[in-house]
Amino acid sequence: MYIGIDLGGTNIAIGLVNKEGKIIATGSTPTLAPRDYKEVVADTAKLSNDLIEEKGLTIADIQGVGIGSPGSIDSKKGVVIAAHNLNWYNAPVVDELKKYFNDIPVAIENDANAAAFGEYVTTASDKDSFLAVTLGTGVGGGIVLNKKIYRGINGMGAELGHLVINEDGVQCSCGTNGCWEAYASVTALINQTKAAIAAHPESTMAKDKKVSGRTSFNAAKAGDPVAKQVVDNYIKHIATGIISLINIFAPEVLVIGGGISNEGDYLLDPIKKYVDECGFFKDVEGTEIRIATLKNDAGIVGAAFASKM
Amino acid sequence: MYIGIDLGGTNIAIGLVNKEGKIIATGSTPTLAPRDYKEVVADTAKLSNDLIEEKGLTIADIQGVGIGSPGSIDSKKGVVIAAHNLNWYNAPVVDELKKYFNDIPVAIENDANAAAFGEYVTTASDKDSFLAVTLGTGVGGGIVLNKKIYRGINGMGAELGHLVINEDGVQCSCGTNGCWEAYASVTALINQTKAAIAAHPESTMAKDKKVSGRTSFNAAKAGDPVAKQVVDNYIKHIATGIISLINIFAPEVLVIGGGISNEGDYLLDPIKKYVDECGFFKDVEGTEIRIATLKNDAGIVGAAFASKM
């Protein structure tokens, strides 16, 4: 049995995960950021122990503890180098967690990398090259190569949302112009939807009191031509980044997760069509593109399995 | 001692490479494409044996033979899956080479990957993550992770020139719009230079009878404002792709090679400036960006060392 910790800016979600990658118990507690990392780790350890007891287990049943944390992470040293939303800098989180879980392997990974790894270990563990893309508030992702999370220098790797798809495009939150995230995130889709409503007040989308990532998709499916255009353009933005990633990595599998991935084949089919049209892989088998399956559990499972990576 | 073979559409360059990665003898022979792969391999083997004899060595002194080939390569099976310029499809080149070099390890890699590996083994062999970008007729490159060439599915990986930097941009030779190659290759620079001359016939560049990749750089250095604009825009295109690659990989080292890299610091300094401005790596040490050193020898050295990878 493993413990997976998904540390967020608002909540900490913890799961007991069996060796098949199934979550058998979960709990959560507020992060109450910004707080000292030692306080957060203490709460995390307490909640973990509660879960262990709740299932009639003891610490001796736990073979590993993994934590997925926002920010840049030095997984080798077990340190959060910088997590702005937690206000943690050079926080030795693994050493602190070890105080509560002595002799058990404790691992830390970037949260997006942990989520990618969770999807990998449960759905693609026989593959040597795997990419996960998450279309959420931002665009994130993770890279798993040769069964290991790819981290890059100082754990800064796999900022997939910040590949540039329009060099003179709209400014991204990171400061660079034209990042994929500035076009393919849910935040970007909401902005694109609002702009379309302003330009076309006759669109049925104007009736939506609170514009969300679903506004344009729902209206497009109901036949609204303005919404259809918004969705078509948005999907093209997603496909552009995916084409870049496939041309760079030629991964065996690429999964698409995040809230927008709930659109399923309505999203996936046109993306596959764009990729098929893009020229390479005419002579050989290409990348399998699919929708992520684990949803919000991916972070817990991936963190848990990171402790045995 | 190793034999490295750089198989091109026009010429085959072969080198005897010592275990430090130094080329101690070279030879070349025309490819005479399109020809049957067996004929090309026979010529390659003959030239290799000539080099061995020339240096007073015997086949017993050779510990490995590696070949860098254009096209999509299945390195595990030793097969050229498809090399359009050679007209080779599913050609079992390694098995054929082994007929001449029995009991010696024989390896095959994509030529761009081999060149990247050559640069890696001679200048960055202590690093775990390394990218090479080649700005030539096209834009190519290679990825070396954990001391191994990254190949992707079916050897299709690392088509770095085909990451998209402008989703509605100019059409690339691969069919997709806005690929990096369509903006940052020497071919693209020549087109950009010609367009600037047409718009500004007063530019000193108009005196250049045969526009090349050097035309704009030379005129810019001599103070021509139109040329300066061409060079500035071109370098920005290069930097855009490099920023994407760094955000994805956060590699320890990224080297820039190909003809344009002869511009040295005049090219490198503004690229570094763009990368520094792009937001990430504020808290941590970033990627070291430098000019490739091996030039045309990289393919031979990398192919030779691929045989001991």
Coordinates of C-alpha atoms in Angstrom, one line a residue:
Chain A
M1 CA 0.0 0.0 0.0
Y2 CA 1.2 3.5 -0.8
I3 CA 0.2 7.0 0.2
G4 CA -0.3 9.6 -2.5
I5 CA -0.5 13.3 -1.5
D6 CA -1.8 15.9 -4.0
L7 CA -0.8 19.2 -2.5
G8 CA -2.8 22.1 -3.9
G9 CA -2.9 25.8 -3.2
T10 CA -6.3 25.4 -1.5
N11 CA -6.6 21.7 -0.5
I12 CA -4.5 18.7 0.2
A13 CA -6.0 15.5 -1.1
I14 CA -4.5 12.3 0.2
G15 CA -5.2 8.7 -0.9
L16 CA -4.3 5.2 0.1
V17 CA -3.3 3.5 -3.2
N18 CA -2.8 -0.2 -3.7
K19 CA -0.1 -1.7 -5.9
E20 CA -2.5 -1.9 -8.8
G21 CA -2.9 1.9 -8.7
K22 CA -6.5 1.8 -7.2
I23 CA -7.3 4.4 -4.6
I24 CA -8.9 2.6 -1.6
A25 CA -9.4 5.5 0.7
T26 CA -9.2 9.3 0.4
G27 CA -9.2 12.3 2.7
S28 CA -8.6 16.0 2.4
T29 CA -7.7 19.0 4.5
P30 CA -7.3 22.7 3.7
T31 CA -3.8 23.8 2.8
L32 CA -4.3 27.2 4.5
A33 CA -1.6 28.7 2.4
P34 CA 0.6 30.6 3.0
R35 CA 1.9 28.6 6.0
D36 CA 5.2 27.2 7.0
Y37 CA 5.9 23.9 5.2
K38 CA 6.4 22.2 8.6
E39 CA 2.8 22.9 9.6
V40 CA 1.5 21.7 6.3
V41 CA 3.6 18.5 6.5
A42 CA 2.3 17.9 10.0
D43 CA -1.3 18.1 8.9
T44 CA -0.5 15.9 5.9
A45 CA 1.1 13.2 8.2
K46 CA -1.9 13.4 10.6
L47 CA -4.4 12.9 7.8
S48 CA -2.4 10.1 6.3
N49 CA -2.3 8.3 9.7
D50 CA -6.1 8.8 10.1
L51 CA -6.6 7.1 6.7
I52 CA -4.3 4.2 7.7
E53 CA -6.2 3.6 10.9
E54 CA -9.6 4.0 9.2
K55 CA -8.7 1.1 7.0
G56 CA -7.5 -1.0 9.9
L57 CA -3.9 -0.8 8.7
T58 CA -0.7 0.2 10.4
I59 CA 2.3 2.1 9.2
A60 CA 4.0 -1.2 8.6
D61 CA 1.6 -1.7 5.6
I62 CA 2.8 1.4 3.9
Q63 CA 5.6 0.9 1.3
G64 CA 6.0 4.4 0.1
V65 CA 4.8 8.0 0.4
G66 CA 4.8 10.4 -2.5
I67 CA 3.8 14.0 -2.7
G68 CA 2.9 16.1 -5.7
S69 CA 3.6 19.7 -5.1
P70 CA 3.2 22.9 -7.2
G71 CA 6.3 24.8 -8.2
S72 CA 9.8 23.8 -9.2
I73 CA 10.9 20.8 -7.4
D74 CA 14.3 19.2 -6.9
S75 CA 13.1 15.6 -6.6
K76 CA 16.6 14.2 -6.0
K77 CA 17.2 16.4 -3.0
G78 CA 13.5 16.3 -2.0
V79 CA 13.2 20.0 -1.9
V80 CA 10.5 22.5 -3.1
I81 CA 12.8 25.0 -4.8
A82 CA 10.1 27.6 -5.3
A83 CA 6.3 27.3 -5.1
H84 CA 4.9 30.9 -5.3
N85 CA 1.3 30.0 -4.4
L86 CA 2.5 28.3 -1.2
N87 CA 5.2 30.9 -0.5
W88 CA 7.7 28.1 -0.1
Y89 CA 11.3 28.5 -1.1
N90 CA 14.0 25.9 -0.7
A91 CA 11.7 23.9 1.6
P92 CA 13.1 20.4 2.4
V93 CA 9.7 18.8 2.4
V94 CA 10.9 15.2 2.0
D95 CA 13.2 15.4 5.1
E96 CA 10.2 16.8 7.0
L97 CA 7.8 14.1 5.9
K98 CA 10.4 11.4 6.8
K99 CA 10.2 12.5 10.4
Y100 CA 6.6 11.0 10.4
F101 CA 7.3 8.1 8.1
N102 CA 10.7 6.8 9.2
D103 CA 12.3 4.1 7.1
I104 CA 9.6 4.4 4.4
P105 CA 10.7 5.8 1.0
V106 CA 9.3 9.3 0.6
A107 CA 9.3 11.0 -2.8
I108 CA 8.3 14.5 -4.1
E109 CA 7.4 15.5 -7.7
N110 CA 6.0 18.5 -9.4
D111 CA 2.2 18.1 -9.3
A112 CA 1.7 18.1 -13.1
N113 CA 4.4 15.5 -13.5
A114 CA 2.8 13.4 -10.7
A115 CA -0.6 13.6 -12.5
A116 CA 1.0 12.5 -15.8
F117 CA 2.8 9.7 -14.0
G118 CA -0.5 8.6 -12.4
E119 CA -2.2 8.3 -15.8
Y120 CA 0.9 6.6 -17.2
V121 CA 1.2 3.9 -14.5
T122 CA -2.5 3.0 -14.7
T123 CA -3.1 3.2 -18.5
A124 CA 0.2 3.0 -20.4
S125 CA 2.8 1.4 -18.2
D126 CA 4.1 -0.8 -21.0
K127 CA 5.1 2.2 -23.1
D128 CA 8.5 3.8 -23.3
S129 CA 7.3 7.3 -24.3
F130 CA 4.2 9.0 -22.9
L131 CA 3.0 12.6 -22.8
A132 CA 0.1 14.0 -20.8
V133 CA -1.4 17.4 -21.6
T134 CA -3.8 19.0 -19.1
L135 CA -6.2 21.7 -20.4
G136 CA -7.3 23.5 -17.3
T137 CA -7.0 27.0 -15.8
G138 CA -3.6 26.8 -17.5
V139 CA -2.1 24.2 -19.8
G140 CA 0.2 21.8 -18.0
G141 CA 1.5 18.4 -18.6
G142 CA 4.1 15.8 -18.0
I143 CA 6.5 13.6 -19.9
V144 CA 7.3 9.9 -19.0
L145 CA 10.2 8.4 -20.8
N146 CA 11.6 4.9 -20.2
K147 CA 9.1 4.5 -17.3
K148 CA 10.4 7.6 -15.4
I149 CA 9.1 11.1 -15.1
Y150 CA 11.2 13.5 -17.2
R151 CA 12.2 16.4 -15.0
G152 CA 14.9 18.5 -16.8
I153 CA 17.3 20.7 -15.0
N154 CA 16.2 21.8 -11.6
G155 CA 12.9 20.0 -12.1
M156 CA 11.8 22.8 -14.5
G157 CA 11.0 20.4 -17.4
A158 CA 7.7 19.8 -19.1
E159 CA 6.2 23.3 -19.0
L160 CA 4.2 22.1 -22.0
G161 CA 1.8 25.0 -21.8
H162 CA 4.7 27.4 -22.6
L163 CA 5.6 26.2 -26.0
V164 CA 5.0 29.1 -28.3
I165 CA 2.4 28.6 -31.0
N166 CA 2.2 32.3 -32.1
E167 CA 5.4 34.2 -31.7
D168 CA 3.7 37.6 -32.0
G169 CA 0.5 36.4 -30.2
V170 CA -1.3 37.3 -27.1
Q171 CA 0.8 37.7 -23.9
C172 CA 0.9 34.7 -21.6
S173 CA 0.9 35.0 -17.8
C174 CA 4.6 33.9 -18.0
G175 CA 5.5 37.1 -19.9
T176 CA 6.2 35.5 -23.2
N177 CA 3.9 36.2 -26.2
G178 CA 1.9 33.4 -27.8
C179 CA 2.3 30.5 -25.4
W180 CA 0.1 27.5 -26.0
E181 CA -1.5 28.2 -22.6
A182 CA -2.7 31.6 -23.8
Y183 CA -4.8 29.9 -26.5
A184 CA -5.6 26.4 -25.3
S185 CA -6.4 26.8 -21.6
V186 CA -10.0 27.0 -20.2
T187 CA -9.1 30.6 -19.2
A188 CA -8.3 31.3 -22.9
L189 CA -11.5 29.6 -24.1
I190 CA -13.6 31.7 -21.7
N191 CA -11.9 34.9 -23.1
Q192 CA -12.4 33.7 -26.7
T193 CA -16.1 33.0 -25.8
K194 CA -16.6 36.4 -24.3
A195 CA -15.0 38.1 -27.3
A196 CA -17.3 36.2 -29.6
I197 CA -20.4 37.2 -27.6
A198 CA -19.3 40.9 -27.6
A199 CA -18.9 40.7 -31.4
H200 CA -22.1 38.7 -31.9
P201 CA -24.6 39.6 -29.3
E202 CA -27.2 37.6 -31.3
S203 CA -25.4 34.3 -30.4
T204 CA -27.3 32.0 -28.0
M205 CA -24.1 32.1 -25.9
A206 CA -25.1 35.6 -24.8
K207 CA -27.8 34.0 -22.6
D208 CA -25.2 32.3 -20.5
K209 CA -25.1 34.4 -17.3
K210 CA -21.7 33.0 -16.3
V211 CA -19.5 32.2 -19.2
S212 CA -17.6 29.0 -18.6
G213 CA -15.5 26.5 -20.6
R214 CA -18.8 24.7 -21.4
T215 CA -20.6 27.7 -22.8
S216 CA -19.2 27.5 -26.4
F217 CA -19.2 23.7 -26.5
N218 CA -22.9 23.5 -25.4
A219 CA -24.0 26.2 -27.8
A220 CA -22.0 24.7 -30.7
K221 CA -23.6 21.3 -30.2
A222 CA -27.0 23.0 -30.2
G223 CA -26.2 24.5 -33.6
D224 CA -25.1 28.0 -32.8
P225 CA -22.8 29.1 -35.7
V226 CA -20.8 31.6 -33.7
A227 CA -20.2 29.1 -31.0
K228 CA -19.2 26.5 -33.6
Q229 CA -16.5 29.0 -34.8
V230 CA -15.3 29.6 -31.3
V231 CA -15.0 25.8 -30.7
D232 CA -13.4 25.2 -34.1
N233 CA -10.7 27.8 -33.5
Y234 CA -10.1 26.6 -29.9
I235 CA -9.6 23.0 -31.0
K236 CA -7.2 24.2 -33.7
H237 CA -5.2 25.9 -31.0
I238 CA -5.1 22.7 -29.0
A239 CA -4.1 20.7 -32.1
T240 CA -1.3 23.1 -33.0
G241 CA 0.5 22.4 -29.7
I242 CA -0.2 18.7 -29.9
I243 CA 1.3 18.6 -33.4
S244 CA 4.5 20.3 -32.1
L245 CA 4.7 17.8 -29.2
I246 CA 4.3 14.9 -31.6
N247 CA 6.8 16.2 -34.0
I248 CA 9.3 16.6 -31.2
F249 CA 8.7 13.4 -29.2
A250 CA 6.8 11.0 -31.5
P251 CA 5.5 9.5 -28.2
E252 CA 3.8 6.2 -28.2
V253 CA 0.8 7.7 -26.4
L254 CA -0.4 11.2 -25.7
V255 CA -3.3 11.7 -23.4
I256 CA -5.4 14.9 -23.0
G257 CA -6.8 15.6 -19.6
G258 CA -8.3 18.6 -17.6
G259 CA -11.9 19.9 -17.5
I260 CA -12.2 20.3 -21.3
S261 CA -11.3 16.6 -21.9
N262 CA -14.8 15.8 -20.6
E263 CA -15.9 16.8 -24.1
G264 CA -14.6 13.4 -25.2
D265 CA -14.7 12.5 -28.9
Y266 CA -16.3 15.8 -29.8
L267 CA -12.8 17.2 -28.8
L268 CA -10.6 14.3 -29.7
D269 CA -11.8 13.5 -33.3
P270 CA -11.0 16.8 -34.8
I271 CA -7.6 16.9 -33.0
K272 CA -6.8 13.5 -34.5
K273 CA -7.8 14.8 -37.9
Y274 CA -5.5 17.8 -37.6
V275 CA -2.6 15.5 -36.6
D276 CA -3.3 13.0 -39.4
E277 CA -3.1 15.9 -41.9
C278 CA 0.2 17.2 -40.7
G279 CA 2.5 15.2 -42.9
F280 CA 4.8 13.0 -40.9
F281 CA 4.1 9.4 -40.0
K282 CA 2.9 8.6 -43.5
D283 CA 5.3 5.6 -43.6
V284 CA 4.9 4.4 -40.0
E285 CA 2.5 3.9 -37.2
G286 CA 1.9 7.2 -35.3
T287 CA 1.1 8.4 -31.8
E288 CA -2.0 7.1 -30.1
I289 CA -3.9 10.1 -28.9
R290 CA -6.6 9.6 -26.2
I291 CA -8.6 11.2 -23.4
A292 CA -7.1 10.8 -19.9
T293 CA -9.1 8.5 -17.7
L294 CA -8.1 9.2 -14.1
K295 CA -9.3 12.8 -13.9
N296 CA -8.7 14.3 -10.4
D297 CA -7.2 11.1 -9.0
A298 CA -4.2 11.1 -11.3
G299 CA -2.2 13.3 -8.9
I300 CA -2.7 11.1 -5.9
V301 CA -1.9 7.9 -7.9
G302 CA 1.1 9.4 -9.6
A303 CA 2.5 10.8 -6.3
A304 CA 2.0 7.4 -4.6
F305 CA 3.8 5.5 -7.4
A306 CA 6.6 8.1 -7.6
S307 CA 7.7 6.7 -4.3
K308 CA 8.5 3.4 -6.0
M309 CA 9.9 4.9 -9.2
Chain B
M1 CA 38.9 2.5 -32.7
Y2 CA 35.4 3.0 -34.3
I3 CA 34.1 3.6 -37.8
G4 CA 31.6 6.4 -38.3
I5 CA 29.6 6.7 -41.5
D6 CA 27.8 9.8 -42.4
L7 CA 25.4 8.8 -45.2
G8 CA 24.2 11.7 -47.2
G9 CA 22.1 12.0 -50.4
T10 CA 25.1 13.1 -52.3
N11 CA 28.2 11.9 -50.5
I12 CA 29.1 9.2 -47.9
A13 CA 31.7 10.5 -45.5
I14 CA 33.5 7.9 -43.4
G15 CA 35.9 8.4 -40.4
L16 CA 38.1 6.3 -38.2
V17 CA 37.3 7.7 -34.7
N18 CA 39.3 6.9 -31.6
K19 CA 37.8 6.3 -28.2
E20 CA 38.2 10.0 -27.2
G21 CA 36.0 11.0 -30.2
K22 CA 38.8 12.3 -32.4
I23 CA 38.7 11.6 -36.1
I24 CA 42.1 10.2 -37.2
A25 CA 41.3 9.5 -40.8
T26 CA 38.5 10.3 -43.2
G27 CA 37.4 9.4 -46.7
S28 CA 34.4 10.0 -48.9
T29 CA 32.7 8.4 -51.9
P30 CA 29.6 9.5 -53.9
T31 CA 26.3 8.0 -52.8
L32 CA 25.1 7.9 -56.4
A33 CA 21.5 7.8 -55.2
P34 CA 19.1 6.3 -56.0
R35 CA 20.8 2.9 -55.8
D36 CA 20.1 -0.3 -54.1
Y37 CA 21.1 -0.2 -50.4
K38 CA 23.3 -3.3 -50.9
E39 CA 25.5 -1.4 -53.5
V40 CA 25.8 1.6 -51.2
V41 CA 26.7 -0.6 -48.2
A42 CA 29.3 -2.5 -50.4
D43 CA 31.0 0.9 -51.3
T44 CA 30.9 1.9 -47.7
A45 CA 32.5 -1.3 -46.5
K46 CA 35.3 -1.0 -49.1
L47 CA 36.1 2.6 -48.2
S48 CA 36.1 1.7 -44.5
N49 CA 38.6 -1.1 -45.2
D50 CA 40.8 1.2 -47.2
L51 CA 40.9 3.6 -44.3
I52 CA 41.8 0.8 -41.9
E53 CA 44.6 -0.3 -44.1
E54 CA 45.8 3.2 -44.7
K55 CA 46.4 3.6 -41.0
G56 CA 48.2 0.3 -40.8
L57 CA 45.3 -1.2 -38.8
T58 CA 43.3 -4.4 -39.2
I59 CA 39.7 -5.2 -38.7
A60 CA 40.6 -6.6 -35.3
D61 CA 41.3 -3.0 -34.2
I62 CA 37.7 -1.9 -34.9
Q63 CA 35.3 -2.1 -31.9
G64 CA 32.2 -0.8 -33.6
V65 CA 30.7 0.6 -36.8
G66 CA 27.9 3.2 -36.8
I67 CA 26.0 4.7 -39.7
G68 CA 24.0 7.9 -39.7
S69 CA 21.3 7.8 -42.3
P70 CA 18.6 10.2 -43.5
G71 CA 15.0 9.2 -43.1
S72 CA 13.0 7.4 -40.4
I73 CA 15.2 4.7 -38.9
D74 CA 14.3 1.7 -36.7
S75 CA 17.6 1.5 -34.8
K76 CA 16.5 -1.5 -32.8
K77 CA 16.0 -3.6 -35.9
G78 CA 18.7 -1.8 -37.8
V79 CA 16.4 -0.9 -40.7
V80 CA 15.9 2.3 -42.7
I81 CA 12.1 2.4 -42.7
A82 CA 11.9 5.2 -45.3
A83 CA 14.5 7.5 -46.7
H84 CA 12.9 9.3 -49.6
N85 CA 16.1 11.0 -51.0
L86 CA 17.8 7.5 -51.2
N87 CA 14.6 5.8 -52.3
W88 CA 15.1 3.2 -49.6
Y89 CA 12.1 1.6 -47.9
N90 CA 12.5 -1.1 -45.2
A91 CA 16.1 -1.5 -46.1
P92 CA 17.9 -3.8 -43.5
V93 CA 21.2 -1.8 -43.6
V94 CA 22.7 -3.1 -40.4
D95 CA 22.3 -6.8 -41.4
E96 CA 23.9 -5.9 -44.8
L97 CA 26.8 -4.0 -43.1
K98 CA 27.4 -7.0 -40.7
K99 CA 28.2 -9.1 -43.7
Y100 CA 31.4 -7.1 -44.0
F101 CA 32.1 -6.5 -40.3
N102 CA 31.2 -9.8 -38.7
D103 CA 31.2 -10.0 -34.9
I104 CA 31.7 -6.2 -34.7
P105 CA 28.7 -4.2 -33.2
V106 CA 27.0 -2.3 -36.0
A107 CA 24.5 0.5 -35.3
I108 CA 22.3 2.8 -37.3
E109 CA 20.8 6.1 -36.3
N110 CA 19.0 9.0 -38.0
D111 CA 21.6 11.4 -39.3
A112 CA 20.4 14.4 -37.3
N113 CA 20.3 12.3 -34.2
A114 CA 23.8 11.0 -34.9
A115 CA 25.1 14.5 -35.3
A116 CA 23.5 15.6 -32.0
F117 CA 25.1 12.6 -30.3
G118 CA 28.5 13.4 -31.8
E119 CA 28.3 16.9 -30.3
Y120 CA 27.1 15.4 -27.0
V121 CA 29.8 12.8 -26.5
T122 CA 32.6 15.2 -27.3
T123 CA 31.3 18.3 -25.4
A124 CA 28.6 17.4 -22.9
S125 CA 29.0 13.7 -22.0
D126 CA 28.6 14.4 -18.3
K127 CA 25.1 15.9 -18.8
D128 CA 21.7 14.1 -18.5
S129 CA 19.8 16.3 -20.9
F130 CA 21.1 17.7 -24.1
L131 CA 19.5 19.2 -27.2
A132 CA 21.2 20.0 -30.5
V133 CA 19.5 22.3 -33.0
T134 CA 20.9 22.6 -36.6
L135 CA 20.0 25.6 -38.7
G136 CA 20.8 24.5 -42.2
T137 CA 18.8 24.0 -45.4
G138 CA 16.1 22.8 -43.0
V139 CA 16.0 22.9 -39.2
G140 CA 16.9 19.7 -37.6
G141 CA 18.1 18.4 -34.3
G142 CA 18.5 15.7 -31.8
I143 CA 17.8 14.9 -28.2
V144 CA 20.1 13.1 -25.8
L145 CA 18.6 12.1 -22.5
N146 CA 20.3 9.9 -19.9
K147 CA 23.3 9.5 -22.2
K148 CA 21.1 7.9 -25.0
I149 CA 19.7 9.3 -28.2
Y150 CA 16.0 9.9 -27.8
R151 CA 14.2 8.3 -30.8
G152 CA 10.5 8.2 -30.2
I153 CA 8.1 5.8 -31.8
N154 CA 9.5 4.3 -35.0
G155 CA 12.5 6.5 -34.9
M156 CA 10.4 9.5 -35.8
G157 CA 11.4 11.6 -32.7
A158 CA 13.2 14.9 -32.6
E159 CA 11.7 16.6 -35.7
L160 CA 12.6 19.8 -33.9
G161 CA 12.2 21.9 -37.0
H162 CA 8.6 21.0 -37.1
L163 CA 7.4 22.5 -33.9
V164 CA 4.9 25.2 -34.9
I165 CA 5.8 28.7 -34.0
N166 CA 3.0 30.5 -36.0
E167 CA -0.2 28.4 -36.3
D168 CA -1.4 30.5 -39.3
G169 CA 2.0 31.1 -40.7
V170 CA 3.8 30.3 -43.9
Q171 CA 3.4 26.7 -45.2
C172 CA 6.3 24.4 -44.4
S173 CA 7.7 21.8 -46.8
C174 CA 6.0 19.2 -44.5
G175 CA 2.6 20.6 -45.3
T176 CA 1.9 22.1 -41.9
N177 CA 1.6 25.9 -41.6
G178 CA 4.1 27.8 -39.5
C179 CA 6.8 25.3 -38.6
W180 CA 9.9 26.6 -37.0
E181 CA 11.9 25.4 -40.1
A182 CA 9.8 27.7 -42.3
Y183 CA 11.2 30.7 -40.4
A184 CA 14.5 29.7 -38.9
S185 CA 16.3 27.6 -41.7
V186 CA 18.8 29.1 -44.0
T187 CA 16.3 28.6 -46.8
A188 CA 13.9 30.8 -44.9
L189 CA 16.5 33.4 -44.2
I190 CA 17.3 33.6 -47.9
N191 CA 13.6 34.1 -48.7
Q192 CA 13.3 36.8 -46.0
T193 CA 16.4 38.5 -47.4
K194 CA 15.0 38.4 -51.0
A195 CA 11.7 39.9 -49.8
A196 CA 13.5 42.7 -48.0
I197 CA 15.6 43.5 -51.1
A198 CA 12.4 43.6 -53.2
A199 CA 10.8 46.0 -50.7
H200 CA 13.9 48.0 -50.2
P201 CA 16.0 48.1 -53.5
E202 CA 18.1 50.8 -51.9
S203 CA 19.6 48.3 -49.4
T204 CA 23.2 47.4 -49.9
M205 CA 22.0 43.7 -49.9
A206 CA 20.7 44.4 -53.5
K207 CA 24.3 44.4 -54.7
D208 CA 24.8 40.7 -53.7
K209 CA 24.5 38.8 -56.9
K210 CA 23.7 35.5 -55.2
V211 CA 21.7 36.0 -52.0
S212 CA 22.9 33.5 -49.3
G213 CA 22.5 33.1 -45.6
R214 CA 25.4 35.5 -45.2
T215 CA 24.0 38.3 -47.2
S216 CA 21.9 39.9 -44.5
F217 CA 24.4 39.2 -41.7
N218 CA 27.3 40.8 -43.6
A219 CA 25.2 43.8 -44.5
A220 CA 23.8 44.2 -41.0
K221 CA 27.3 44.2 -39.6
A222 CA 28.3 46.9 -42.1
G223 CA 25.4 49.1 -40.8
D224 CA 22.6 48.5 -43.4
P225 CA 19.4 49.2 -41.5
V226 CA 17.2 47.0 -43.7
A227 CA 19.6 44.1 -43.3
K228 CA 19.7 44.7 -39.5
Q229 CA 15.9 44.3 -39.5
V230 CA 16.1 41.1 -41.5
V231 CA 18.7 39.7 -39.0
D232 CA 16.8 40.9 -36.0
N233 CA 13.6 39.2 -37.1
Y234 CA 15.4 36.0 -38.1
I235 CA 17.1 35.7 -34.7
K236 CA 13.7 36.3 -33.0
H237 CA 12.3 33.3 -35.0
I238 CA 15.3 31.2 -33.9
A239 CA 14.8 32.3 -30.3
T240 CA 11.0 31.5 -30.4
G241 CA 11.7 27.8 -31.1
I242 CA 14.5 27.7 -28.6
I243 CA 12.3 29.1 -25.9
S244 CA 9.7 26.4 -26.6
L245 CA 12.3 23.7 -26.4
I246 CA 13.7 25.0 -23.2
N247 CA 10.2 25.3 -21.6
I248 CA 9.5 21.7 -22.6
F249 CA 12.8 20.1 -21.8
A250 CA 14.7 22.4 -19.5
P251 CA 17.8 20.7 -20.8
E252 CA 21.2 21.2 -19.1
V253 CA 22.7 22.2 -22.5
L254 CA 21.3 23.3 -25.8
V255 CA 23.7 23.7 -28.7
I256 CA 23.1 25.5 -32.0
G257 CA 24.8 24.2 -35.1
G258 CA 24.5 24.4 -38.9
G259 CA 25.9 27.0 -41.3
I260 CA 24.3 30.0 -39.5
S261 CA 26.0 29.0 -36.3
N262 CA 29.3 30.4 -37.8
E263 CA 27.9 33.8 -36.8
G264 CA 29.0 32.9 -33.3
D265 CA 28.2 35.4 -30.5
Y266 CA 26.6 37.8 -33.0
L267 CA 23.8 35.1 -33.2
L268 CA 24.1 33.7 -29.7
D269 CA 24.0 36.8 -27.5
P270 CA 20.6 38.1 -28.7
I271 CA 19.2 34.5 -28.5
K272 CA 20.3 34.3 -24.9
K273 CA 18.8 37.7 -24.2
Y274 CA 15.4 36.5 -25.5
V275 CA 15.6 33.3 -23.4
D276 CA 16.5 35.3 -20.3
E277 CA 13.5 37.5 -20.8
C278 CA 11.1 34.7 -21.1
G279 CA 10.1 34.3 -17.5
F280 CA 10.9 30.9 -16.2
F281 CA 14.2 30.0 -14.4
K282 CA 14.0 33.1 -12.3
D283 CA 14.6 31.0 -9.2
V284 CA 17.0 28.4 -10.5
E285 CA 19.9 27.9 -12.8
G286 CA 18.8 27.7 -16.5
T287 CA 19.9 26.0 -19.7
E288 CA 23.4 26.6 -21.0
I289 CA 23.1 27.7 -24.6
R290 CA 26.1 27.5 -26.9
I291 CA 27.4 27.2 -30.4
A292 CA 28.1 23.6 -31.7
T293 CA 31.8 22.9 -32.0
L294 CA 32.1 19.8 -34.2
K295 CA 30.6 21.3 -37.4
N296 CA 30.5 18.7 -40.2
D297 CA 32.4 16.0 -38.2
A298 CA 29.5 15.6 -35.7
G299 CA 27.7 13.0 -37.9
I300 CA 30.8 10.8 -38.2
V301 CA 31.7 11.0 -34.5
G302 CA 28.1 10.4 -33.4
A303 CA 27.6 7.5 -35.7
A304 CA 30.8 5.9 -34.5
F305 CA 29.8 6.3 -30.8
A306 CA 26.3 5.1 -31.5
S307 CA 27.8 1.7 -32.0
K308 CA 28.9 1.7 -28.3
M309 CA 25.7 3.3 -26.9

